[in-house]
PDB file of C-alpha atoms in Angstrom:
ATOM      1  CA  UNK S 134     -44.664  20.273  36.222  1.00  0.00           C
ATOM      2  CA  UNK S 135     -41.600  19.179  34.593  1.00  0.00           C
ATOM      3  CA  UNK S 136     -41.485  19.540  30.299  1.00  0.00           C
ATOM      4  CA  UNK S 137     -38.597  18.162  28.245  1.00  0.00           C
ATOM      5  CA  UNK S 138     -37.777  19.901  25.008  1.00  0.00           C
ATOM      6  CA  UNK S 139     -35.983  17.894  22.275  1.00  0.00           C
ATOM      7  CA  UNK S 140     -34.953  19.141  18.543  1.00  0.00           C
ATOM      8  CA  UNK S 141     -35.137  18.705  16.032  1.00  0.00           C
ATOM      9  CA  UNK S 142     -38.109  16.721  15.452  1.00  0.00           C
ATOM     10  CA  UNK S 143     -36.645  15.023  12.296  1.00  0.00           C
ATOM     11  CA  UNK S 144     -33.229  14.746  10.663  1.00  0.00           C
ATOM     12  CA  UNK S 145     -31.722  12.978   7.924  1.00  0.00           C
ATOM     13  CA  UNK S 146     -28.145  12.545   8.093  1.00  0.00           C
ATOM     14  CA  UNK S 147     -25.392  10.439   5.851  1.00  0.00           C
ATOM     15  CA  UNK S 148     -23.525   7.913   7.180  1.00  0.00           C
ATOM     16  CA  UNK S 149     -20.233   8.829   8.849  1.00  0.00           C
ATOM     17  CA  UNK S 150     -21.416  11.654   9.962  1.00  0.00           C
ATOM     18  CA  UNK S 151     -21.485  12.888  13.528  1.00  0.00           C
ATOM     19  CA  UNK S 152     -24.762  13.080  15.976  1.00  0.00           C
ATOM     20  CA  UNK S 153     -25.778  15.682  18.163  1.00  0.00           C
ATOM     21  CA  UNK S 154     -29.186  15.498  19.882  1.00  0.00           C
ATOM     22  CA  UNK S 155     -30.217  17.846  22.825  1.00  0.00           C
ATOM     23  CA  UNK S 156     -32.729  17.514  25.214  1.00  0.00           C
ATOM     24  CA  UNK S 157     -33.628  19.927  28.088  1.00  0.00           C
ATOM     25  CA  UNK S 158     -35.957  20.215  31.006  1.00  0.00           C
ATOM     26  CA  UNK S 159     -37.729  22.454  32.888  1.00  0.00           C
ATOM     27  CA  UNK S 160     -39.890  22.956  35.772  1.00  0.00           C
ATOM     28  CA  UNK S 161     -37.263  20.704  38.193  1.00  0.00           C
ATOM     29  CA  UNK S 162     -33.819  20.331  39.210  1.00  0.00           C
ATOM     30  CA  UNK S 163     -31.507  17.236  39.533  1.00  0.00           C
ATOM     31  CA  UNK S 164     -34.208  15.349  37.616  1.00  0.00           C
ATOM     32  CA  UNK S 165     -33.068  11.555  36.513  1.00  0.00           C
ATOM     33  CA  UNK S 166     -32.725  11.593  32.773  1.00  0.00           C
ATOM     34  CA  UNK S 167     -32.893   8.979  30.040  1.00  0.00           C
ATOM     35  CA  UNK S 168     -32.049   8.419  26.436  1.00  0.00           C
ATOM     36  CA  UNK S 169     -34.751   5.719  24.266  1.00  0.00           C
ATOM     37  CA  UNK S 170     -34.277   4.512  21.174  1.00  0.00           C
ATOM     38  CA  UNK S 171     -36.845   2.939  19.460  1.00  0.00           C
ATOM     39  CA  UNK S 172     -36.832   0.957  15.956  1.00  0.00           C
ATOM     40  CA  UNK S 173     -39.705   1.313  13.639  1.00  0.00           C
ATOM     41  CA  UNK S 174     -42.651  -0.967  14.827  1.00  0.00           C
ATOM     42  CA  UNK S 175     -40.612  -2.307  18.019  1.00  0.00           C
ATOM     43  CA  UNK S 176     -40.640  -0.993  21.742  1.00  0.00           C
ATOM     44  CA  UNK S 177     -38.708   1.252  23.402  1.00  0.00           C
ATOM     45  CA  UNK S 178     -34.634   0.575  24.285  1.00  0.00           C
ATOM     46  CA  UNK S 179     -33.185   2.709  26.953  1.00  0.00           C
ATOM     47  CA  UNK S 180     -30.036   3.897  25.876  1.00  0.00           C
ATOM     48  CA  UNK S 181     -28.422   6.134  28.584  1.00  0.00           C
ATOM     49  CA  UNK S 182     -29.250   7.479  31.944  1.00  0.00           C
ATOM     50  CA  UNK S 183     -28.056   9.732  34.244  1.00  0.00           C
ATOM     51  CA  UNK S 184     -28.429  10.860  37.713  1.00  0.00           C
ATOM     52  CA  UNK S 185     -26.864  14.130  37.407  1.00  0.00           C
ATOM     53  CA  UNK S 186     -23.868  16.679  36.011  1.00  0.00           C
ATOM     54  CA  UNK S 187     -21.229  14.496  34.298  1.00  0.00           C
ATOM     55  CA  UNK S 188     -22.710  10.671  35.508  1.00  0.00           C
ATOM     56  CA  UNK S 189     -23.678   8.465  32.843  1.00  0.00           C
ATOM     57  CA  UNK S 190     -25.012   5.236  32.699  1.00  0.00           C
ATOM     58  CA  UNK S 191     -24.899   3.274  29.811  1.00  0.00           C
ATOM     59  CA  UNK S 192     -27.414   0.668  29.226  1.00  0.00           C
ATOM     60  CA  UNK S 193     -26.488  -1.425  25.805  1.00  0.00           C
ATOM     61  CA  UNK S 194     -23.224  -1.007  23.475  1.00  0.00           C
ATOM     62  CA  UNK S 195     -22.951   0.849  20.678  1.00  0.00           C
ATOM     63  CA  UNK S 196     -22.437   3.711  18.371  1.00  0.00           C
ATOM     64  CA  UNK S 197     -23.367   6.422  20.536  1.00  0.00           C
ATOM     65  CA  UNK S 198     -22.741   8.287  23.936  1.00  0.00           C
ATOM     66  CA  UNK S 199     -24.055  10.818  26.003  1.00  0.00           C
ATOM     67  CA  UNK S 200     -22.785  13.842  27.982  1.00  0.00           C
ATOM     68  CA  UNK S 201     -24.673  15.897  30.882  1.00  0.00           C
ATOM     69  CA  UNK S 202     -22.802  19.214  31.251  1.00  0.00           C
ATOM     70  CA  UNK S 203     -25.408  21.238  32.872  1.00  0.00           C
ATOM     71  CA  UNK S 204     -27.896  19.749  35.425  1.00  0.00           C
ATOM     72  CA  UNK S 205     -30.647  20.017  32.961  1.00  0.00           C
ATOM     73  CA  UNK S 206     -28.775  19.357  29.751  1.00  0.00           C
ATOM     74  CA  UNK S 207     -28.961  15.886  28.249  1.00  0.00           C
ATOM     75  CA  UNK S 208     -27.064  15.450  24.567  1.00  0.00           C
ATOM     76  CA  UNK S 209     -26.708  12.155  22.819  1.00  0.00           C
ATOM     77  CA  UNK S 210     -23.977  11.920  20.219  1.00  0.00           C
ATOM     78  CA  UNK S 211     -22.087   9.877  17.605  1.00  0.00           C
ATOM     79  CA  UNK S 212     -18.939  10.585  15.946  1.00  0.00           C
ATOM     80  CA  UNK S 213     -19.943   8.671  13.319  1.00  0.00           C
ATOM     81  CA  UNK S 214     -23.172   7.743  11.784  1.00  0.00           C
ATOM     82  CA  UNK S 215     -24.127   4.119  10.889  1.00  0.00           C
ATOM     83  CA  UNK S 216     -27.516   3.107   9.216  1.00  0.00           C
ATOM     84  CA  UNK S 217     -28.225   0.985  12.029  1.00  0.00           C
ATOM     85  CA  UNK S 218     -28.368   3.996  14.077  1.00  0.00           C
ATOM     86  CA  UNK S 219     -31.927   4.721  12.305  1.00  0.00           C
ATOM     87  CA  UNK S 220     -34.658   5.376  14.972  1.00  0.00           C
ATOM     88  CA  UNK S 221     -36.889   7.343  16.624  1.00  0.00           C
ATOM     89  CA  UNK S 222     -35.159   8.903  19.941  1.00  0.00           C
ATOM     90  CA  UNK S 223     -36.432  10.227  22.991  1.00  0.00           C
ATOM     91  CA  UNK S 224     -35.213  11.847  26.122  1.00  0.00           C
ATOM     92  CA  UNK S 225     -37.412  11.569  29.462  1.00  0.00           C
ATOM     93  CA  UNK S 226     -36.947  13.119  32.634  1.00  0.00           C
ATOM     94  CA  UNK S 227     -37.769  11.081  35.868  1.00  0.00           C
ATOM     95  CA  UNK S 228     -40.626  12.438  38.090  1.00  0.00           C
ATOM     96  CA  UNK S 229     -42.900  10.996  40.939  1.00  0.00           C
ATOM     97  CA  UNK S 230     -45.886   9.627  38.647  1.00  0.00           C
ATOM     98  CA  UNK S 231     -42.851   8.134  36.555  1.00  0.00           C
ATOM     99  CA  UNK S 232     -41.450   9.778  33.466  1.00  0.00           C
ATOM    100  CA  UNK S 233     -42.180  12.733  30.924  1.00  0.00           C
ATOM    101  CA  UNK S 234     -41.398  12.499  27.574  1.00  0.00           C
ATOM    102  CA  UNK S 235     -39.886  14.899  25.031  1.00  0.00           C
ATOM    103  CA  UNK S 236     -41.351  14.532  21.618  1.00  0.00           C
ATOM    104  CA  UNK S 237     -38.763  12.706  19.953  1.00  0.00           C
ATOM    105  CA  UNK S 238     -36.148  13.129  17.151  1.00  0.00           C
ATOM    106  CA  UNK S 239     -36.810  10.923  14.134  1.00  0.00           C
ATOM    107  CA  UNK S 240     -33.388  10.306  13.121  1.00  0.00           C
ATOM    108  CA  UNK S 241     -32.859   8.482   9.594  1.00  0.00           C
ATOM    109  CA  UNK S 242     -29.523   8.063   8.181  1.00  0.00           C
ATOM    110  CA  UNK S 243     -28.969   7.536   4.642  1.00  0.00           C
TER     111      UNK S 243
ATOM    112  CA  UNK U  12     -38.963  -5.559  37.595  1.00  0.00           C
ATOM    113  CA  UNK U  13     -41.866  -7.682  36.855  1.00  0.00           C
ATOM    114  CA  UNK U  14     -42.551  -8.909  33.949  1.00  0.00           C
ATOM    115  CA  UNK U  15     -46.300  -7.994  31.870  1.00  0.00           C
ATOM    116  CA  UNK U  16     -47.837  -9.852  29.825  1.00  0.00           C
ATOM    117  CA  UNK U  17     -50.126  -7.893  27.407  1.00  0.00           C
ATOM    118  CA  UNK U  18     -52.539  -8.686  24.032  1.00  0.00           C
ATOM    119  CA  UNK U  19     -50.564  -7.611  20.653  1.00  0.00           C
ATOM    120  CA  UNK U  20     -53.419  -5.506  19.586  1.00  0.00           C
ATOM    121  CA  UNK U  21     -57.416  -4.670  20.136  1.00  0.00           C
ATOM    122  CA  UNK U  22     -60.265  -2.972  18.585  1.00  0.00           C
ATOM    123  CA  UNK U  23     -62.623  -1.288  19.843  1.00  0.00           C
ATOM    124  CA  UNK U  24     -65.542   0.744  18.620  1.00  0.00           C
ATOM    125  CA  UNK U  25     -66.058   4.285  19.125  1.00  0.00           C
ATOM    126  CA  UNK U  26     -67.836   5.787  21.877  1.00  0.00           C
ATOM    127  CA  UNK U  27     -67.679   2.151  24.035  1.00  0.00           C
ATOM    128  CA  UNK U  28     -65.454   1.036  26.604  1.00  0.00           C
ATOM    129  CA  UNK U  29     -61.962   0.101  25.580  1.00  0.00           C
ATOM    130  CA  UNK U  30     -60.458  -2.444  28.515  1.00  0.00           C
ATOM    131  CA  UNK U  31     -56.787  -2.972  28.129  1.00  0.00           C
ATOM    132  CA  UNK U  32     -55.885  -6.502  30.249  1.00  0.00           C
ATOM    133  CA  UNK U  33     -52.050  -6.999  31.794  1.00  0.00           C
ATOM    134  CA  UNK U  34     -50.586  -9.646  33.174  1.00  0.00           C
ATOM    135  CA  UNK U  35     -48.074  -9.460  35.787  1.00  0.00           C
ATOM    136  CA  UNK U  36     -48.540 -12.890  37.812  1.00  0.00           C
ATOM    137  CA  UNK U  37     -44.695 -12.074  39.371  1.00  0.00           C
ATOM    138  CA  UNK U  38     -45.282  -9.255  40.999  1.00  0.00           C
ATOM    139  CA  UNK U  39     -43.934  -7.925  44.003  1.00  0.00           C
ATOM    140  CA  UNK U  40     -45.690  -6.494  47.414  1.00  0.00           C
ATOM    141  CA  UNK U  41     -43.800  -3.201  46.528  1.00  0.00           C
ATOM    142  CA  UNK U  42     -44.257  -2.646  42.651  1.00  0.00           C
ATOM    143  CA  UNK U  43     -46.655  -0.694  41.245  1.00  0.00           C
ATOM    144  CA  UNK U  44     -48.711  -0.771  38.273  1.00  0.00           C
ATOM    145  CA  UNK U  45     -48.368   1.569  35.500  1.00  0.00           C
ATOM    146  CA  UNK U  46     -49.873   2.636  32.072  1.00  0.00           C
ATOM    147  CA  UNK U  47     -48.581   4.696  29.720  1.00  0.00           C
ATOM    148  CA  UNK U  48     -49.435   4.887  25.524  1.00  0.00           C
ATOM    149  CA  UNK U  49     -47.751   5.979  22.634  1.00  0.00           C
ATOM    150  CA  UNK U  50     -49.755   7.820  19.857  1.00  0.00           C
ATOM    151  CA  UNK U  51     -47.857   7.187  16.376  1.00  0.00           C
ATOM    152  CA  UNK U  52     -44.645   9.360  16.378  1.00  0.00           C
ATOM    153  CA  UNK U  53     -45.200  10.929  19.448  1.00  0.00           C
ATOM    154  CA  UNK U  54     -43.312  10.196  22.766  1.00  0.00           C
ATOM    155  CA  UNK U  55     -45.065   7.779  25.686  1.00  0.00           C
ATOM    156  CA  UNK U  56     -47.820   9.645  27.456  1.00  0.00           C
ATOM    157  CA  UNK U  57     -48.205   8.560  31.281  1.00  0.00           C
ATOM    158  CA  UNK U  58     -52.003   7.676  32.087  1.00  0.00           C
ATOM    159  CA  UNK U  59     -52.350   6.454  35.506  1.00  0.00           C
ATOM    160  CA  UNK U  60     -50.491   4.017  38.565  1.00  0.00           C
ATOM    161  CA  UNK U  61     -51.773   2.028  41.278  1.00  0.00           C
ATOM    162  CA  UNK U  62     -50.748  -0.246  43.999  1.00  0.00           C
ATOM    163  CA  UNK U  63     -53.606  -2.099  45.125  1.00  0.00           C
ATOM    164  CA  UNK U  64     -56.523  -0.208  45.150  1.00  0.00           C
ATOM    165  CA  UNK U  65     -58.857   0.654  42.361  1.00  0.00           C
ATOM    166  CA  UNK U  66     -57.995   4.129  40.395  1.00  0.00           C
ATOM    167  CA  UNK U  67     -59.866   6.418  38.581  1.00  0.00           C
ATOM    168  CA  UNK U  68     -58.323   9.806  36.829  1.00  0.00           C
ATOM    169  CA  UNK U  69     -59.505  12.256  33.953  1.00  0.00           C
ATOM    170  CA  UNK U  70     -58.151   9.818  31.223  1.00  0.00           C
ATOM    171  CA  UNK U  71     -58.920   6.671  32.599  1.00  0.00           C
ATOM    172  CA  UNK U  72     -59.509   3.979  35.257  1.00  0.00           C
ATOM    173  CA  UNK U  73     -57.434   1.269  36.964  1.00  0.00           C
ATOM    174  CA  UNK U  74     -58.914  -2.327  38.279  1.00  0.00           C
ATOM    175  CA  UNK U  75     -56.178  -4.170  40.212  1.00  0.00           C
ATOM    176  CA  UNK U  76     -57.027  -7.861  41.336  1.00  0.00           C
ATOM    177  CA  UNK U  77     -57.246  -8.564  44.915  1.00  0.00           C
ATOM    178  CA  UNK U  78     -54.158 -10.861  44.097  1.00  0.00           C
ATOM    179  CA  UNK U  79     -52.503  -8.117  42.158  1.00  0.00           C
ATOM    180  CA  UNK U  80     -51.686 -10.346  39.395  1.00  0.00           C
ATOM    181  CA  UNK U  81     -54.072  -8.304  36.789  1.00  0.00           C
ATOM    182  CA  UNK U  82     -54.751  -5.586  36.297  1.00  0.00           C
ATOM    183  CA  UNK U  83     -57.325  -3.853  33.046  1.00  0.00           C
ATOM    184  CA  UNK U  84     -57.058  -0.057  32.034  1.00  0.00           C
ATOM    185  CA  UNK U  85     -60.382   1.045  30.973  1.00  0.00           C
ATOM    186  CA  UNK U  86     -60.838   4.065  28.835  1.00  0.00           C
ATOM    187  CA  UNK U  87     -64.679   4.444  29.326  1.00  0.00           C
ATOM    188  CA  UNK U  88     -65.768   6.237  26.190  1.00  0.00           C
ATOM    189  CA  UNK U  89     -63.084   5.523  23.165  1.00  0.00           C
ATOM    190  CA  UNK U  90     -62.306   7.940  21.039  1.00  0.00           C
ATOM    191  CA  UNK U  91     -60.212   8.053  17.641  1.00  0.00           C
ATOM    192  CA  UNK U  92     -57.309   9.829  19.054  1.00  0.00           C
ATOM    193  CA  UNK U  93     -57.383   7.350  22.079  1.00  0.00           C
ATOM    194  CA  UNK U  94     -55.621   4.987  19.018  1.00  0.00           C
ATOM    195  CA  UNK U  95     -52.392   4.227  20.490  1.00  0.00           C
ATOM    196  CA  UNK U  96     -50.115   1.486  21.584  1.00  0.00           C
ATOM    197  CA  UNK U  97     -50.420   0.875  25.678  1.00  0.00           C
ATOM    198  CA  UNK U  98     -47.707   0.100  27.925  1.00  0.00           C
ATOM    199  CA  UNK U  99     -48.222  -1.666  31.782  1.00  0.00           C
ATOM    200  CA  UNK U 100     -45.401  -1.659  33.367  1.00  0.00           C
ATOM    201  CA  UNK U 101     -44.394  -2.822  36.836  1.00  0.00           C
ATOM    202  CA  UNK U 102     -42.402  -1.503  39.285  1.00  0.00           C
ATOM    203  CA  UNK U 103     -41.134  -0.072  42.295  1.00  0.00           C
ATOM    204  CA  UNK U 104     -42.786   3.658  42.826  1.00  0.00           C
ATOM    205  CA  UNK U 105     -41.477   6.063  40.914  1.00  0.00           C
ATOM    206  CA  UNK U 106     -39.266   8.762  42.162  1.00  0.00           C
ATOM    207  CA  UNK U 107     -36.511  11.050  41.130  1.00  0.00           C
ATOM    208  CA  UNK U 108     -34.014   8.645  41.977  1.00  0.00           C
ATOM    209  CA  UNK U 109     -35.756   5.331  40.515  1.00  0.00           C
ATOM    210  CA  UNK U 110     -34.593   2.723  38.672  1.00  0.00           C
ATOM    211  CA  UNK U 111     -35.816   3.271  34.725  1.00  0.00           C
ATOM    212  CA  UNK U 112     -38.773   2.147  33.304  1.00  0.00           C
ATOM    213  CA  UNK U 113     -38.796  -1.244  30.933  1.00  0.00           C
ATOM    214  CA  UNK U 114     -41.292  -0.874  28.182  1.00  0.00           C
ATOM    215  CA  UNK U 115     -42.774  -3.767  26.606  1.00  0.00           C
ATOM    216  CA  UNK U 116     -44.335  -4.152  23.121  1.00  0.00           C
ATOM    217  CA  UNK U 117     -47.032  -3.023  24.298  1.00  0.00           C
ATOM    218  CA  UNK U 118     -51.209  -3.143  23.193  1.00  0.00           C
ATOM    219  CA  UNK U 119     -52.218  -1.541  19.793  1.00  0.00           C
ATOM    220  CA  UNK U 120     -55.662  -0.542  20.695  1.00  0.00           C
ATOM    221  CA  UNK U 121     -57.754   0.675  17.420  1.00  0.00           C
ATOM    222  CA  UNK U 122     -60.573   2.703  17.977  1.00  0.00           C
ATOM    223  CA  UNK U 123     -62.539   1.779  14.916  1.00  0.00           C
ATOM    224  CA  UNK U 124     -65.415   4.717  13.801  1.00  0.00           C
TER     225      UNK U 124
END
C-alpha cells in the first residue's frame, strides 16, 4: 500500500523567507501527486499536481511552486515567505480507492 | 465533477449510529461516490466508494439511492475519535492517472459522550 511521508510536521518561519516542504512516497511508482493547502477552519485547496518527473500542474496563482525531481519526490517551495502563505499543507499520492494523505506540515509565518 | 451538497455539522451520541447525508442531485452515470474525514490536524482519511450498489467496509457503510442522487455514510456505533469533519465527493473512479479530488467544506460530525 502506498504511504506518503511529509516533514516537518510544524514550522514557523518569518516573512521573506524561503519554503521548502518535501513529501515522499512509497510502496508505488509513477504515482499522481498533489499539493493542498488548507486555511484554518476552511476546506482543502489543491495547489499543485503532477503526473510524473519534472511535470507540474499548477492549480491557483501564487506565492509558491513545486518541483518533482525524482519519481517519488514532491517539494513545494517559496522564495519568499508572505503571511498569507499561513496554512496547513498536505501532499497526497493518487491510488485506485482515491488518494493517501501525508500528515501535513503546519506552516505559520510570522 | 459533481457537485455535493452536505449539512455544516452533526451530533451524535456515543455508541449510536452516526448517518452522514450528501447530496449530489447532478451526478453522472460514471461518477462515483466517495467519503473521506479529516480528524483535527491530521490529513483526510479515505473511508469507503461506491457506484450504485450498497457498501459495507470495516469503518463504515454506504446507502446509494436507486436514483443515485443521495447517498448517507453510516458509522454504526460512534465513537469519540470518529469526531471529524466528512467529505463526499463525486467523481469519476479513481485511478493513478485521475483527475484530482475537489473537497468541499465538508460535515463536522461530534460524537458527544
Amino acid at each position: 500500500s502506498q504511504t506518503i511521508h511529509q516533514w516537518p510536521a510544524t514550522l514557523v518561519q518569518p516573512v521573506g523567507s524561503p519554503l521548502s516542504l518535501e513529501c515522499t512516497v512509497e510502496g508505488t511508482s509513477n504515482p499522481n501527486l498533489y499539493w493542498y493547502r488548507q486555511a484554518a477552519g476552511r476546506g482543502l485547496q489543491l495547489l499543485f499536481y503532477s503526473v510524473g518527473i519534472g511535470q507540474i500542474s499548477s492549480e491557483v496563482p501564487q506565492n509558491l511552486s513545486a518541483s518533482r525531481p525524482q519519481d517519488r519526490q514532491f517539494i513545494l517551495s517559496s522564495k519568499k515567505l508572505l503571511l498569507s502563505d499561513s496554512g496547513f499543507y498536505l501532499c497526497a499520492g493518487g491510488g485506485s480507492y482515491g488518494y493517501t494523505f501525508g500528515s501535513g506540515t503546519r506552516l505559520t509565518v510570522v | 465533477d459533481a457537485k455535493t451538497t452536505q449539512p455544516p455539522s452533526m451530533d451524535c451520541a456515543e455508541g449510536r449510529a452516526a448517518n452522514l447525508p450528501c447530496n449530489h442531485s447532478t451526478i453522472s452515470g460514471n461518477e462515483y461516490v466517495y467519503w473521506y474525514r479529516q480528524i483535527h490536524s491530521q490529513g483526510p482519511q479515505y473511508i469507503i466508494h461506491g457506484l450504485k450498489n450498497n457498501e459495507t467496509n470495516e469503518m463504515a457503510s454506504l446507502i446509494i439511492t436507486e436514483d443515485r442522487k443521495s447517498s448517507t455514510l453510516i458509522l454504526p456505533h460512534a465513537t469519540l475519535r470518529d469526531t471529524a469533519v466528512y467529505y463526499c465527493i463525486v467523481r469519476v473512479h479513481a485511478n493513478n492517472y485521475g483527475q484530482n479530488f475537489v473537497f468541499g467544506p465538508g460535515t463536522r460530525l461530534s460524537v458527544l459522550p
